Amino acid sequence: MKNGLLNRLSLAVLPGLASVLIRLIAVTMRIRYVNAEGYGKLADSGKNAIGAFWHGRLLMMPYAYRGKKGVTILVSTHRDGELIARTIKRFGIHSVRGSTTRGWMEGFKGLMRAARAGRDIAITPDGPKGPARRAQLGVIQLARATGLPIIPVTFSASKKKTFSSWDSFMMPYPFSRGVFIYGDPLHVDRGAGAVELEEARSKLERSLNDITERADNFFDSR
């Protein structure tokens, strides 16, 4: 009973504190957006997309969204997922529940419904438990089913704390410099077979790892 009460209290309090922390960090940072032109053209033309980013770069992602129709993200069915869902709701971001390890089909259906309703969708292709920076096929299958392009995106900062969690979760320090870097849109043909899906998965993984490495080194010579 005591543990249940503590869980309810944490779910009631922590999302609010987390959202305030994220906003405070963002308002003190100088943030740049790099290679956002491809994504910007899609958003300006009213076309939808699938955002894809590594789980460890989740914290500042509410500020990566440049669309106009609203975004729905897949979060896990675990307790940590509930904390994330309640936190991002405070930024106007919807969520559906599911993961590669539990409830994937329900999550997939939820994202499909969001896409049919005209919303952008987002996913962490290595979540919720990894392996870190290893893209799973789910986001590729989602792109094939919806016909929407995948936009890889990452974030880093000049000063940051990297935690020793499975995903090397990164939190930028206030008053540091930040950068969002976007990869080129990735399209998956609706008729893609197993070979093409694996090629697309590998391409997305390389793109995310390349832009993440670039972001982490972005301020080294600046």
C-alpha positions as a Python dict, from the first residue, in 0.01 Angstrom:
ca = {
    (1, 'M'): (0, 0, 0),
    (2, 'K'): (285, 239, 87),
    (3, 'N'): (459, 170, -244),
    (4, 'G'): (135, 228, -431),
    (5, 'L'): (88, 563, -261),
    (6, 'L'): (445, 665, -341),
    (7, 'N'): (395, 566, -705),
    (8, 'R'): (76, 771, -730),
    (9, 'L'): (244, 1070, -567),
    (10, 'S'): (542, 1050, -801),
    (11, 'L'): (314, 1027, -1103),
    (12, 'A'): (123, 1331, -979),
    (13, 'V'): (429, 1544, -897),
    (14, 'L'): (726, 1443, -1113),
    (15, 'P'): (580, 1524, -1458),
    (16, 'G'): (511, 1882, -1352),
    (17, 'L'): (860, 1922, -1209),
    (18, 'A'): (1016, 1766, -1519),
    (19, 'S'): (827, 1995, -1757),
    (20, 'V'): (934, 2302, -1556),
    (21, 'L'): (1296, 2183, -1560),
    (22, 'I'): (1289, 2129, -1938),
    (23, 'R'): (1143, 2474, -1997),
    (24, 'L'): (1396, 2638, -1766),
    (25, 'I'): (1684, 2465, -1944),
    (26, 'A'): (1547, 2561, -2286),
    (27, 'V'): (1489, 2927, -2200),
    (28, 'T'): (1848, 2967, -2073),
    (29, 'M'): (2009, 2794, -2374),
    (30, 'R'): (2114, 2926, -2712),
    (31, 'I'): (1983, 2661, -2950),
    (32, 'R'): (2072, 2617, -3315),
    (33, 'Y'): (1886, 2413, -3576),
    (34, 'V'): (2107, 2247, -3837),
    (35, 'N'): (2001, 2086, -4167),
    (36, 'A'): (1637, 2154, -4089),
    (37, 'E'): (1552, 2260, -4445),
    (38, 'G'): (1416, 1924, -4561),
    (39, 'Y'): (1195, 1892, -4258),
    (40, 'G'): (1093, 2257, -4282),
    (41, 'K'): (976, 2218, -4641),
    (42, 'L'): (761, 1921, -4544),
    (43, 'A'): (609, 2107, -4248),
    (44, 'D'): (551, 2429, -4445),
    (45, 'S'): (373, 2234, -4720),
    (46, 'G'): (141, 2074, -4466),
    (47, 'K'): (280, 1725, -4516),
    (48, 'N'): (316, 1489, -4223),
    (49, 'A'): (626, 1300, -4113),
    (50, 'I'): (762, 1049, -3862),
    (51, 'G'): (1021, 1187, -3622),
    (52, 'A'): (1288, 939, -3511),
    (53, 'F'): (1546, 1001, -3237),
    (54, 'W'): (1749, 794, -2994),
    (55, 'H'): (1597, 731, -2652),
    (56, 'G'): (1889, 897, -2475),
    (57, 'R'): (1819, 1229, -2649),
    (58, 'L'): (1453, 1241, -2549),
    (59, 'L'): (1464, 1524, -2293),
    (60, 'M'): (1469, 1828, -2522),
    (61, 'M'): (1275, 1680, -2813),
    (62, 'P'): (960, 1887, -2751),
    (63, 'Y'): (1166, 2173, -2898),
    (64, 'A'): (1262, 1977, -3210),
    (65, 'Y'): (907, 1969, -3343),
    (66, 'R'): (846, 2224, -3621),
    (67, 'G'): (516, 2092, -3756),
    (68, 'K'): (175, 2255, -3740),
    (69, 'K'): (-70, 1968, -3692),
    (70, 'G'): (47, 1828, -3360),
    (71, 'V'): (251, 1518, -3287),
    (72, 'T'): (180, 1182, -3126),
    (73, 'I'): (468, 978, -2984),
    (74, 'L'): (498, 612, -2890),
    (75, 'V'): (596, 560, -2525),
    (76, 'S'): (642, 236, -2337),
    (77, 'T'): (383, 66, -2119),
    (78, 'H'): (621, 66, -1823),
    (79, 'R'): (599, 310, -1531),
    (80, 'D'): (876, 524, -1682),
    (81, 'G'): (660, 549, -1993),
    (82, 'E'): (374, 686, -1785),
    (83, 'L'): (603, 955, -1644),
    (84, 'I'): (714, 1046, -1996),
    (85, 'A'): (356, 1050, -2126),
    (86, 'R'): (240, 1283, -1850),
    (87, 'T'): (540, 1511, -1894),
    (88, 'I'): (511, 1555, -2270),
    (89, 'K'): (136, 1612, -2239),
    (90, 'R'): (227, 1943, -2076),
    (91, 'F'): (391, 2040, -2406),
    (92, 'G'): (79, 1953, -2603),
    (93, 'I'): (224, 1624, -2726),
    (94, 'H'): (-7, 1323, -2740),
    (95, 'S'): (110, 970, -2669),
    (96, 'V'): (11, 612, -2740),
    (97, 'R'): (140, 320, -2536),
    (98, 'G'): (344, 29, -2662),
    (99, 'S'): (701, -82, -2727),
    (100, 'T'): (910, -336, -2913),
    (101, 'T'): (895, -561, -2607),
    (102, 'R'): (536, -516, -2490),
    (103, 'G'): (215, -399, -2655),
    (104, 'W'): (380, -317, -2988),
    (105, 'M'): (72, -394, -3196),
    (106, 'E'): (-150, -167, -2988),
    (107, 'G'): (108, 107, -3010),
    (108, 'F'): (140, 56, -3386),
    (109, 'K'): (-236, 82, -3429),
    (110, 'G'): (-244, 394, -3214),
    (111, 'L'): (19, 563, -3428),
    (112, 'M'): (-165, 460, -3744),
    (113, 'R'): (-484, 621, -3610),
    (114, 'A'): (-291, 938, -3528),
    (115, 'A'): (-145, 949, -3878),
    (116, 'R'): (-486, 896, -4038),
    (117, 'A'): (-616, 1183, -3824),
    (118, 'G'): (-354, 1408, -3983),
    (119, 'R'): (-104, 1421, -3697),
    (120, 'D'): (271, 1384, -3717),
    (121, 'I'): (406, 1086, -3525),
    (122, 'A'): (733, 1015, -3346),
    (123, 'I'): (920, 715, -3212),
    (124, 'T'): (1248, 621, -3042),
    (125, 'P'): (1365, 332, -3260),
    (126, 'D'): (1595, 195, -2989),
    (127, 'G'): (1341, 218, -2705),
    (128, 'P'): (1238, 134, -2447),
    (129, 'K'): (1519, -100, -2340),
    (130, 'G'): (1767, -102, -2626),
    (131, 'P'): (2011, -204, -2748),
    (132, 'A'): (2107, 163, -2744),
    (133, 'R'): (2146, 331, -3083),
    (134, 'R'): (2031, 19, -3263),
    (135, 'A'): (1725, 90, -3475),
    (136, 'Q'): (1445, -165, -3461),
    (137, 'L'): (1230, -244, -3766),
    (138, 'G'): (912, -101, -3614),
    (139, 'V'): (963, 255, -3736),
    (140, 'I'): (1046, 128, -4086),
    (141, 'Q'): (729, -82, -4094),
    (142, 'L'): (537, 223, -3975),
    (143, 'A'): (680, 434, -4257),
    (144, 'R'): (586, 166, -4510),
    (145, 'A'): (230, 142, -4377),
    (146, 'T'): (169, 517, -4359),
    (147, 'G'): (369, 632, -4659),
    (148, 'L'): (520, 906, -4441),
    (149, 'P'): (890, 1002, -4457),
    (150, 'I'): (1109, 948, -4152),
    (151, 'I'): (1294, 1254, -4022),
    (152, 'P'): (1600, 1157, -3814),
    (153, 'V'): (1680, 1415, -3546),
    (154, 'T'): (1916, 1443, -3253),
    (155, 'F'): (2021, 1692, -2986),
    (156, 'S'): (2335, 1775, -2795),
    (157, 'A'): (2481, 2057, -2591),
    (158, 'S'): (2813, 2224, -2522),
    (159, 'K'): (2784, 2135, -2154),
    (160, 'K'): (2589, 1830, -2046),
    (161, 'K'): (2554, 1540, -1807),
    (162, 'T'): (2552, 1191, -1957),
    (163, 'F'): (2407, 934, -1719),
    (164, 'S'): (2527, 573, -1688),
    (165, 'S'): (2188, 435, -1795),
    (166, 'W'): (2138, 182, -2074),
    (167, 'D'): (2067, 465, -2321),
    (168, 'S'): (2337, 705, -2189),
    (169, 'F'): (2061, 957, -2119),
    (170, 'M'): (2181, 1311, -2179),
    (171, 'M'): (2074, 1625, -1991),
    (172, 'P'): (2208, 1964, -2101),
    (173, 'Y'): (2318, 2215, -1842),
    (174, 'P'): (2137, 2548, -1817),
    (175, 'F'): (2308, 2840, -1996),
    (176, 'S'): (2491, 2606, -2231),
    (177, 'R'): (2461, 2602, -2609),
    (178, 'G'): (2240, 2343, -2776),
    (179, 'V'): (2200, 2206, -3125),
    (180, 'F'): (1933, 2007, -3304),
    (181, 'I'): (2061, 1833, -3614),
    (182, 'Y'): (1822, 1677, -3863),
    (183, 'G'): (1901, 1401, -4108),
    (184, 'D'): (1767, 1388, -4462),
    (185, 'P'): (1411, 1253, -4496),
    (186, 'L'): (1403, 875, -4541),
    (187, 'H'): (1127, 727, -4757),
    (188, 'V'): (1013, 364, -4745),
    (189, 'D'): (821, 229, -5041),
    (190, 'R'): (481, 77, -4962),
    (191, 'G'): (581, -232, -5156),
    (192, 'A'): (913, -279, -4978),
    (193, 'G'): (1003, -638, -4893),
    (194, 'A'): (1228, -781, -4623),
    (195, 'V'): (1553, -684, -4796),
    (196, 'E'): (1441, -326, -4861),
    (197, 'L'): (1311, -291, -4505),
    (198, 'E'): (1645, -402, -4361),
    (199, 'E'): (1829, -161, -4591),
    (200, 'A'): (1606, 123, -4472),
    (201, 'R'): (1655, 21, -4109),
    (202, 'S'): (2031, 20, -4151),
    (203, 'K'): (2023, 356, -4331),
    (204, 'L'): (1817, 514, -4051),
    (205, 'E'): (2054, 374, -3788),
    (206, 'R'): (2357, 511, -3968),
    (207, 'S'): (2192, 849, -4014),
    (208, 'L'): (2098, 879, -3646),
    (209, 'N'): (2442, 772, -3530),
    (210, 'D'): (2614, 1007, -3775),
    (211, 'I'): (2414, 1314, -3675),
    (212, 'T'): (2442, 1227, -3305),
    (213, 'E'): (2820, 1206, -3331),
    (214, 'R'): (2820, 1532, -3523),
    (215, 'A'): (2602, 1698, -3257),
    (216, 'D'): (2824, 1575, -2974),
    (217, 'N'): (3128, 1726, -3147),
    (218, 'F'): (2949, 2035, -3274),
    (219, 'F'): (3086, 2278, -3017),
    (220, 'D'): (3439, 2140, -2991),
    (221, 'S'): (3589, 2398, -3225),
    (222, 'R'): (3347, 2680, -3147),
}
